[in-house]
CSV table of C-alpha atoms in Angstrom, one decimal:
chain,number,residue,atom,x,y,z
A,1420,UNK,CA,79.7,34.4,141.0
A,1421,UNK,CA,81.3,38.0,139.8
A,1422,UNK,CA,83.8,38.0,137.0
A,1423,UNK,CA,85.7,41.1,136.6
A,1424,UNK,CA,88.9,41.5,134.2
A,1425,UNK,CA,92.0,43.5,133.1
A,1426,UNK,CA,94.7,43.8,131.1
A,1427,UNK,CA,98.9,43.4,131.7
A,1428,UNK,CA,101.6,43.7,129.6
A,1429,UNK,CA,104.5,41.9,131.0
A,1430,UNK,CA,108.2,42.6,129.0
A,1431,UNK,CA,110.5,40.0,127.9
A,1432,UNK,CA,114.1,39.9,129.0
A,1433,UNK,CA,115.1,40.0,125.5
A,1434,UNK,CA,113.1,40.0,121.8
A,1435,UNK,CA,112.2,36.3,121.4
A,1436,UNK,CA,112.2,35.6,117.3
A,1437,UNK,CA,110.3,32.5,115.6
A,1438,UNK,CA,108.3,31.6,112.2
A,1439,UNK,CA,105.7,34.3,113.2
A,1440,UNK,CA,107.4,37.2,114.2
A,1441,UNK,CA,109.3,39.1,116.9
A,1442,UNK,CA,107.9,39.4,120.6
A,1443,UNK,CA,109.2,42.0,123.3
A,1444,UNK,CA,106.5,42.3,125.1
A,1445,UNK,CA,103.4,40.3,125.8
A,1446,UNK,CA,99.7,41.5,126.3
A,1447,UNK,CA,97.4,39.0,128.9
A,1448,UNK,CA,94.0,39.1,129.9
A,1449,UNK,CA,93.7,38.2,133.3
A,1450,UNK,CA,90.0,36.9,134.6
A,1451,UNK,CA,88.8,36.5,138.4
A,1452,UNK,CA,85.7,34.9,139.5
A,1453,UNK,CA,84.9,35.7,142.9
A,1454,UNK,CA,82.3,33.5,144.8
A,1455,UNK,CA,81.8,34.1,148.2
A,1456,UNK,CA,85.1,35.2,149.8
A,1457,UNK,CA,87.0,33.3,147.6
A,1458,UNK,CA,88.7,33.9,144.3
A,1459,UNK,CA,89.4,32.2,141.1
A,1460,UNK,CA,92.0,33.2,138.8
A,1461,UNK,CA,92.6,32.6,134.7
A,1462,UNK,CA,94.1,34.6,132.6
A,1463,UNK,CA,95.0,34.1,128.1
A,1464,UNK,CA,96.6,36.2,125.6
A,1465,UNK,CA,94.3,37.0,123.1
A,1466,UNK,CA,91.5,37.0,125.1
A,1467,UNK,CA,88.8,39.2,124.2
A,1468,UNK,CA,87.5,41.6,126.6
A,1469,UNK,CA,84.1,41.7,124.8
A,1470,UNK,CA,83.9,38.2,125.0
A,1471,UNK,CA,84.5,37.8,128.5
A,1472,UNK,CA,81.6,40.4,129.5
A,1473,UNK,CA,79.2,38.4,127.8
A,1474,UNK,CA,80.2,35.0,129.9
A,1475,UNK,CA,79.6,37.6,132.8
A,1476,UNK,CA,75.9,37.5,133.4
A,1477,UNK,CA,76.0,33.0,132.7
A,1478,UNK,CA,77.8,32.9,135.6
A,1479,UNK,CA,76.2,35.0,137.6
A,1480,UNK,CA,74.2,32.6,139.7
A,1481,UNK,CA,76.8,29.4,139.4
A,1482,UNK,CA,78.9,27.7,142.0
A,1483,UNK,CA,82.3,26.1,141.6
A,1484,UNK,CA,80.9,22.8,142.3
A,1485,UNK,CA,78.7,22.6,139.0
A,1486,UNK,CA,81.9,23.7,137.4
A,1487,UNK,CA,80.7,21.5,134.4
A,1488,UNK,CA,77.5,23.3,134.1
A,1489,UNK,CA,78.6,26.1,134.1
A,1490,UNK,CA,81.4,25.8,131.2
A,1491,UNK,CA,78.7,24.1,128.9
A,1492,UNK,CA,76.4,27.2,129.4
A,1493,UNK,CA,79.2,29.7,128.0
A,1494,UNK,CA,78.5,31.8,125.3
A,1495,UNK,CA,81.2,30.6,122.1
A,1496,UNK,CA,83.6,33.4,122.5
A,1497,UNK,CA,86.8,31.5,121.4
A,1498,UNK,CA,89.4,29.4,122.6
A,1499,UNK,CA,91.5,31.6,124.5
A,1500,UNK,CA,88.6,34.0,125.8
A,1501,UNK,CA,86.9,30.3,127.2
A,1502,UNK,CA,90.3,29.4,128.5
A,1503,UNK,CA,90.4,32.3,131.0
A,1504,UNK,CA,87.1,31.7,132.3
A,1505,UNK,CA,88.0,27.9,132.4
A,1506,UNK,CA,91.0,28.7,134.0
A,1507,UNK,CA,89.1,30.4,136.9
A,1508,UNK,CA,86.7,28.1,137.5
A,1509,UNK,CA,88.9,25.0,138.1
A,1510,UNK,CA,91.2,27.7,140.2
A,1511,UNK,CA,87.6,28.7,142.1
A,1512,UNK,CA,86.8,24.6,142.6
A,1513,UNK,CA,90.2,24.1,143.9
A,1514,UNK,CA,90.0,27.3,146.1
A,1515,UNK,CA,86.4,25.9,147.6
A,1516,UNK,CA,87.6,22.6,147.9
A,1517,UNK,CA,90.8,23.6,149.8
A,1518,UNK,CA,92.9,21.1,147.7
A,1519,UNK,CA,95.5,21.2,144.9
A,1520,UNK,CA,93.3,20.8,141.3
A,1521,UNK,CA,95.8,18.0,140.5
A,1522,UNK,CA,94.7,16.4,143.9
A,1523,UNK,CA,91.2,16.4,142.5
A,1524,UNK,CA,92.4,15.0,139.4
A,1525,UNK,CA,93.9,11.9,140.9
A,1526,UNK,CA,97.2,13.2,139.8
A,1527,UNK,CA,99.3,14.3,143.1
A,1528,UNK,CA,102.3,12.4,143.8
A,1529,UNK,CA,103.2,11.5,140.3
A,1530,UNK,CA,106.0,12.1,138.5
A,1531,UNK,CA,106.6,15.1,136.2
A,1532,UNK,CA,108.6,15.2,133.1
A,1533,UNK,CA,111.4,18.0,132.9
A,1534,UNK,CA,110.1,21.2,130.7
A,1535,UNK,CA,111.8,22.0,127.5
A,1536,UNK,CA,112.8,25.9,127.2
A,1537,UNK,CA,112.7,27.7,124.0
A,1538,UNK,CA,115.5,29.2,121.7
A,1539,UNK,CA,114.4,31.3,119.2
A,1540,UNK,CA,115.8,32.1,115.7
A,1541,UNK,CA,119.2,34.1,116.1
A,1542,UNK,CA,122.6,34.1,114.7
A,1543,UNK,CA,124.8,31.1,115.5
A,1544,UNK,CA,127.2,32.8,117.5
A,1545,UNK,CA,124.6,33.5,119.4
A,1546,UNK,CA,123.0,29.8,119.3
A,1547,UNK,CA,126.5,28.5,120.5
A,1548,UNK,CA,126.5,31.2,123.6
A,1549,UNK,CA,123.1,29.9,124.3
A,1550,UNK,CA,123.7,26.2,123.9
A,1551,UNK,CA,127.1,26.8,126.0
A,1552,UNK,CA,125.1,28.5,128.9
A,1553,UNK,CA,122.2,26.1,129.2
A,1554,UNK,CA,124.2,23.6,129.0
A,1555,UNK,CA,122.8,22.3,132.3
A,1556,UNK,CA,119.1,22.4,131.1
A,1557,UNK,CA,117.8,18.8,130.4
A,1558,UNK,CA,115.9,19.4,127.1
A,1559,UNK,CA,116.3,22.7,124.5
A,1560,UNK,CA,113.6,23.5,122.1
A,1561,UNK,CA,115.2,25.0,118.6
A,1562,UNK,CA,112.9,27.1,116.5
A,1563,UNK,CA,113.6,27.0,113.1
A,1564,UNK,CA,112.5,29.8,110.2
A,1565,UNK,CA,111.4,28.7,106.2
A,1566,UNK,CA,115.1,29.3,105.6
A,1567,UNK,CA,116.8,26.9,107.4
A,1568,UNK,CA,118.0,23.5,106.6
A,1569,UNK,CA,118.3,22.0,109.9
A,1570,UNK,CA,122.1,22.3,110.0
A,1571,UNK,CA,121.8,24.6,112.8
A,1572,UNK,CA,120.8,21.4,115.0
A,1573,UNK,CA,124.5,20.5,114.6
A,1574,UNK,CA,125.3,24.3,115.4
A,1575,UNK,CA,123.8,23.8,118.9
A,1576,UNK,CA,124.6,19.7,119.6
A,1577,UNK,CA,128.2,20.4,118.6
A,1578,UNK,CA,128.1,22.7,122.5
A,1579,UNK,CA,125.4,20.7,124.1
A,1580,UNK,CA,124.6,17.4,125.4
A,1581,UNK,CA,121.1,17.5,125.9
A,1582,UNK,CA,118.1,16.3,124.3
A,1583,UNK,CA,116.9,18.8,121.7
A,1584,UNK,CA,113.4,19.3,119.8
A,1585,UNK,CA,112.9,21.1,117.1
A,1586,UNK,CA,110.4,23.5,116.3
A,1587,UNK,CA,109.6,24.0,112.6
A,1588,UNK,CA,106.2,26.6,113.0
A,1589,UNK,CA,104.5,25.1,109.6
A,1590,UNK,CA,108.3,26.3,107.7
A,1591,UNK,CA,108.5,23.7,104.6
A,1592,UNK,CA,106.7,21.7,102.1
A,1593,UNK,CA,106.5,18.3,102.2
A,1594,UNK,CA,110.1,17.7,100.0
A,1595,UNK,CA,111.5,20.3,102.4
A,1596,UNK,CA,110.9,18.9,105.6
A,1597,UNK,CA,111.6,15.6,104.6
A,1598,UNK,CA,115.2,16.8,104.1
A,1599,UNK,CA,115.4,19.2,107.1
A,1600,UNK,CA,114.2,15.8,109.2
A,1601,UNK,CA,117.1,14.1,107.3
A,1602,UNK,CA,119.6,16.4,108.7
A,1603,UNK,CA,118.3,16.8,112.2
A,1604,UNK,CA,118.7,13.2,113.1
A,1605,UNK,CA,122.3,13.3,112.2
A,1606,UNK,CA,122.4,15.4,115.1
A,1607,UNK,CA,120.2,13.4,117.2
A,1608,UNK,CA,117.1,15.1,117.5
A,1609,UNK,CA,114.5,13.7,119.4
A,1610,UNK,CA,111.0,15.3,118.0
A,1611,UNK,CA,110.3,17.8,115.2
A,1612,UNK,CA,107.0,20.0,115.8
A,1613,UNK,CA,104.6,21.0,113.1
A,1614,UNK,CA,106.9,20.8,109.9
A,1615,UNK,CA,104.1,22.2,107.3
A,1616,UNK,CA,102.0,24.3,107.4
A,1617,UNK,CA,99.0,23.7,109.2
A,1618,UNK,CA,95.4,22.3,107.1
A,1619,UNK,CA,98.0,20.2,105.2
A,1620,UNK,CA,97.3,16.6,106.8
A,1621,UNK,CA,98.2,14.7,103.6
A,1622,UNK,CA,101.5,16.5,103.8
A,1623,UNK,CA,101.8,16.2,107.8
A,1624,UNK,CA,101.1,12.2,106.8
A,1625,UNK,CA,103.6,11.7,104.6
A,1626,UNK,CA,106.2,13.7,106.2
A,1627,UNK,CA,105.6,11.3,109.6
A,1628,UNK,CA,105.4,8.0,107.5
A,1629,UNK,CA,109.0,8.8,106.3
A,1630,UNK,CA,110.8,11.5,108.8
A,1631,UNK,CA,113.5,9.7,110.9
A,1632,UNK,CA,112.4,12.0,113.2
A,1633,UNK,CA,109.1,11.6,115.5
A,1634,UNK,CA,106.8,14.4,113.9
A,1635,UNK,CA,104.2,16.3,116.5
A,1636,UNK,CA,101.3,18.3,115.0
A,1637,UNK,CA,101.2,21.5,117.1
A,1638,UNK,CA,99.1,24.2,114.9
A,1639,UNK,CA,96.9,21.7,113.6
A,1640,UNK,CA,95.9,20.6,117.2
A,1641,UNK,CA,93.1,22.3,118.8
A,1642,UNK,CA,90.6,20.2,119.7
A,1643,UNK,CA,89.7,16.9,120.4
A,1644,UNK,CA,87.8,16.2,116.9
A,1645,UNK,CA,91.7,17.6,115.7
A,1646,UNK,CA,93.4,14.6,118.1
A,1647,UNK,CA,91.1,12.0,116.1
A,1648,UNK,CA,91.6,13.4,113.0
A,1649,UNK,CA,95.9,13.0,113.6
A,1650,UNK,CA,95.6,9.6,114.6
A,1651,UNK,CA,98.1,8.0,111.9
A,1652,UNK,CA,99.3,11.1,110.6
A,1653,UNK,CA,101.7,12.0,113.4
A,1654,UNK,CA,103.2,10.4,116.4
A,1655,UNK,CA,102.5,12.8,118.9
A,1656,UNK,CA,100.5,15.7,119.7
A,1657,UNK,CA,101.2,19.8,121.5
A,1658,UNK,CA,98.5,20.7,123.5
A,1659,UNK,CA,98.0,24.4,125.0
A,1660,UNK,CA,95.1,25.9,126.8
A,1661,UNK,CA,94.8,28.9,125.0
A,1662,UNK,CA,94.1,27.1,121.5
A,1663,UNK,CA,91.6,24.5,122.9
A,1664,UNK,CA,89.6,26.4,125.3
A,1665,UNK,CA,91.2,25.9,128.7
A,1666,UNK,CA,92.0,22.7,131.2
A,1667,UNK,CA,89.1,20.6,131.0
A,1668,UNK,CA,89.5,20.0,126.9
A,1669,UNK,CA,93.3,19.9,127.5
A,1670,UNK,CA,92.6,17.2,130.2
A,1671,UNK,CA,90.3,15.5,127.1
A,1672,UNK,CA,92.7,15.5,124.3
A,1673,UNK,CA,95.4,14.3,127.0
A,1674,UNK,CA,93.0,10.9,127.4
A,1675,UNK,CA,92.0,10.7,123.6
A,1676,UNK,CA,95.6,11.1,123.0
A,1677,UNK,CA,96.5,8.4,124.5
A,1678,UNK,CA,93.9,6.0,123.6
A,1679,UNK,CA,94.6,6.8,120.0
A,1680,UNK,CA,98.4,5.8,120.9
A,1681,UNK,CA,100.2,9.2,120.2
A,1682,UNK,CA,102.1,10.8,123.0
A,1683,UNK,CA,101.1,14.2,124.2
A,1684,UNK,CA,103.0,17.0,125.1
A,1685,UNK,CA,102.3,20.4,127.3
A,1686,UNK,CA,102.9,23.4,125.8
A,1687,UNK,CA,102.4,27.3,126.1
A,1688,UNK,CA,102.6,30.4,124.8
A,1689,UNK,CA,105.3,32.9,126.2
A,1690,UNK,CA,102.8,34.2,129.3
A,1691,UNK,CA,103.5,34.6,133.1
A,1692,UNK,CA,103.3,31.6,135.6
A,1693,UNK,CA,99.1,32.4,136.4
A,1694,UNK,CA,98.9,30.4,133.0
A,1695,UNK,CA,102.0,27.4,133.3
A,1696,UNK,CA,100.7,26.8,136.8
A,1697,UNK,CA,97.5,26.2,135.1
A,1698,UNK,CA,98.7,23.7,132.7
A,1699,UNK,CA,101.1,22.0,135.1
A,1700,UNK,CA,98.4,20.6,136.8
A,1701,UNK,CA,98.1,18.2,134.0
A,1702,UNK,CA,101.8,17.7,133.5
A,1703,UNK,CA,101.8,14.1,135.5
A,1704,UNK,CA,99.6,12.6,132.2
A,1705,UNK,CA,102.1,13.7,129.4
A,1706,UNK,CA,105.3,12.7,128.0
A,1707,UNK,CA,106.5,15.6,127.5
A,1708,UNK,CA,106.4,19.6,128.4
A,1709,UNK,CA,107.0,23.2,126.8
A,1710,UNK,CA,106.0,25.1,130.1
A,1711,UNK,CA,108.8,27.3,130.0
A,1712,UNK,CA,106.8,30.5,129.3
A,1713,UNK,CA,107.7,32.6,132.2
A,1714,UNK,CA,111.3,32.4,132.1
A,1715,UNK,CA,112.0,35.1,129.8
A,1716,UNK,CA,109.6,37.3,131.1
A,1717,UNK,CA,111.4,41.0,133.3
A,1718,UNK,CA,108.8,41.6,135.8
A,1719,UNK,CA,106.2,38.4,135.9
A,1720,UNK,CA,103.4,39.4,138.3
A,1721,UNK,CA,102.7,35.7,139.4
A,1722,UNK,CA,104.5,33.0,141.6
A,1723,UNK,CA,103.6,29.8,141.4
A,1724,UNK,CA,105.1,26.9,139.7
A,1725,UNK,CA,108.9,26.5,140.2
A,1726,UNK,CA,111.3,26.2,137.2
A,1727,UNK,CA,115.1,25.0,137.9
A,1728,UNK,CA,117.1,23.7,135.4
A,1729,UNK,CA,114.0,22.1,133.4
A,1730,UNK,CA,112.4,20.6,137.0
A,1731,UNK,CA,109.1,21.9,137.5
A,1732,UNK,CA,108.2,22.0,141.0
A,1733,UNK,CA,104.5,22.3,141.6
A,1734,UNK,CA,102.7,24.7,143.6
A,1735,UNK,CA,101.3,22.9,147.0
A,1736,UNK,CA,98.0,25.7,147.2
A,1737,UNK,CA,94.7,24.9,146.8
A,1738,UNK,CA,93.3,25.4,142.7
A,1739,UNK,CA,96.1,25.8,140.5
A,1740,UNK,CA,98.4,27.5,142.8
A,1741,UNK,CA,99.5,30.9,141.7
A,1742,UNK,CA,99.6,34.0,143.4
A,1743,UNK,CA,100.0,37.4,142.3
A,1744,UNK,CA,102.9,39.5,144.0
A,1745,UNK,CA,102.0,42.3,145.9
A,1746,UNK,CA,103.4,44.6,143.3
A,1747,UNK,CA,102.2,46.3,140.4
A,1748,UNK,CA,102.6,44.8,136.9
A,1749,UNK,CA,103.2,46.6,133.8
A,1750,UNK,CA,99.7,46.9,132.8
A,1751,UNK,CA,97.2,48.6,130.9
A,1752,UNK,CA,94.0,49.8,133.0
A,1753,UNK,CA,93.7,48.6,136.9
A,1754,UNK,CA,96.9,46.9,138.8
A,1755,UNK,CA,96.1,43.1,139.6
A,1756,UNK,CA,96.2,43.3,143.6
């Protein structure tokens, strides 16, 4: 098995602003294992390119089929660097298989909940354009800064319908967040995501033991020893591949989740569809999703997964399903082709 890897930087639409800044443009590794005449695929932002050569020669005499084997001899080269390579394999497996990885899962066929997409922090005249205009998407996901109160909730359910999360990015102490959770559910919010700031369980506790609102860890969920650790201090959980090392932890905490009786949801960082397709394999075993990460994006290099109006249609291919256009990306270094 080869692994070879490159860089792409991929635009935005339009500058996405949360709790940790301003994005324009986003910078992904993208990983490909090639075994035979077929070819695996992963890709993570943040991945590092060191890290990656030194999973190189481990996998040099593995097979897709002792896909387990081979992830419990990688080198530890962090989360999102072993979330590529993960990525890849289980796209590799799927590829040598012939078969959808959600097929091999035992998940094909089931039903899928409708994705969340993202607003970020901006103006409310601009939060009533957006809420106006997605008006038709089933679920909207508000991020909130450290100066907000959670009155712009009302901003955005006085002009639209749906259900609405709220994303607070580790924004307020405890007395804080208590109040901001007061205010959201006068405006029927659903869920609010990672109130304080993350290493602060006592806080997270006592926020969840008296929010009206469901409270979701998000920051302070990486791994599965994290899922065990939450059980009692929140009601649900946010799980993404690039912070717990890539589908087949994410397909743990999923099942610990459960078991421990707090629902999970699927999320992402804002990345093309090589990564969402990735993740959506998994998207029959939660209860609810944040896989909107390509939809901003100008000039995604990957087709996969299908987004409409918060309906994810998954890929039918064998592994996870994308496929890069026959274009080339923005990129630093070699074009994907």
């Amino acid at each position: 098995m080869k692994l070879a890897h490159r860089e792409i930087v991929i635009a935005l639409r339009e500058p996405f602003v949360s709790n940790t800044g301003v994005t324009t443009r986003v910078r992904q590794r993208v990983v490909e294992l090639t075994w035979r005449d077929l070819r695996g695929l992963g890709t993570a932002r943040d991945a590092d390119p060191a890290g990656l050569d030194a999973c190189a020669p481990v996998l040099a005499g593995a097979s897709p089929y002792g896909l387990r084997a081979a992830l419990d001899a990688l080198p530890d080269v962090g989360a999102a660097t072993r979330s590529a390579v993960d990525m890849a394999l289980h796209d590799l497996l799927g590829k040598a298989t012939g078969r959808p990885l959600r097929q091999l899962l035992g998940l094909d066929g089931l039903p899928v909940p409708p994705t969340a997409l993202s607003i970020g922090a901006c103006p409310d005249d601009e939060l009533v354009r957006r809420g106006r205009a997605l008006a038709h998407w089933p679920v909207l996901k508000l991020k909130l800064t450290p100066q907000d109160d959670g009155s712009r909730a009302g901003v955005l359910r006085a002009v639209y319908p749906g259900r609405i999360r709220v994303d607070g990015n580790g924004s307020w102490d405890r007395a804080q967040a208590l109040r901001v959770a007061e205010e959201l559910h006068r405006h029927d919010v659903e869920l609010l995501e990672q109130p304080v700031a993350p290493g602060h369980l006592d806080d997270l506790r006592h926020v969840h033991e008296h929010s009206p609102v469901p409270v979701f860890a998000d920051e302070d969920c990486a791994t599965s020893e994290d899922v065990l650790r939450l059980r009692g201090h929140v009601s649900g959980v946010n799980i993404k591949l690039v912070t717990c090392g890539g589908l087949a932890e994410a397909h743990r905490m999923i099942l610990l989740a459960r078991a421990c009786g707090l629902r999970t949801m699927l999320g992402c960082k804002v990345e093309s569809a090589l990564g969402v397709c990735a993740m959506a394999q998994l998207a029959p075993l939660a209860d609810h999703l944040d896989l909107d990460g390509p939809v901003g994006l100008r000039d995604d290099p990957f087709t996969g997964v299908r987004i409409d109006d918060g309906a994810l249609s998954l890929p039918t291919g064998p592994g996870i399903g994308a496929t890069p256009l026959h274009r080339t990306p923005t990129h630093l270094g070699q074009g994907l082709t």
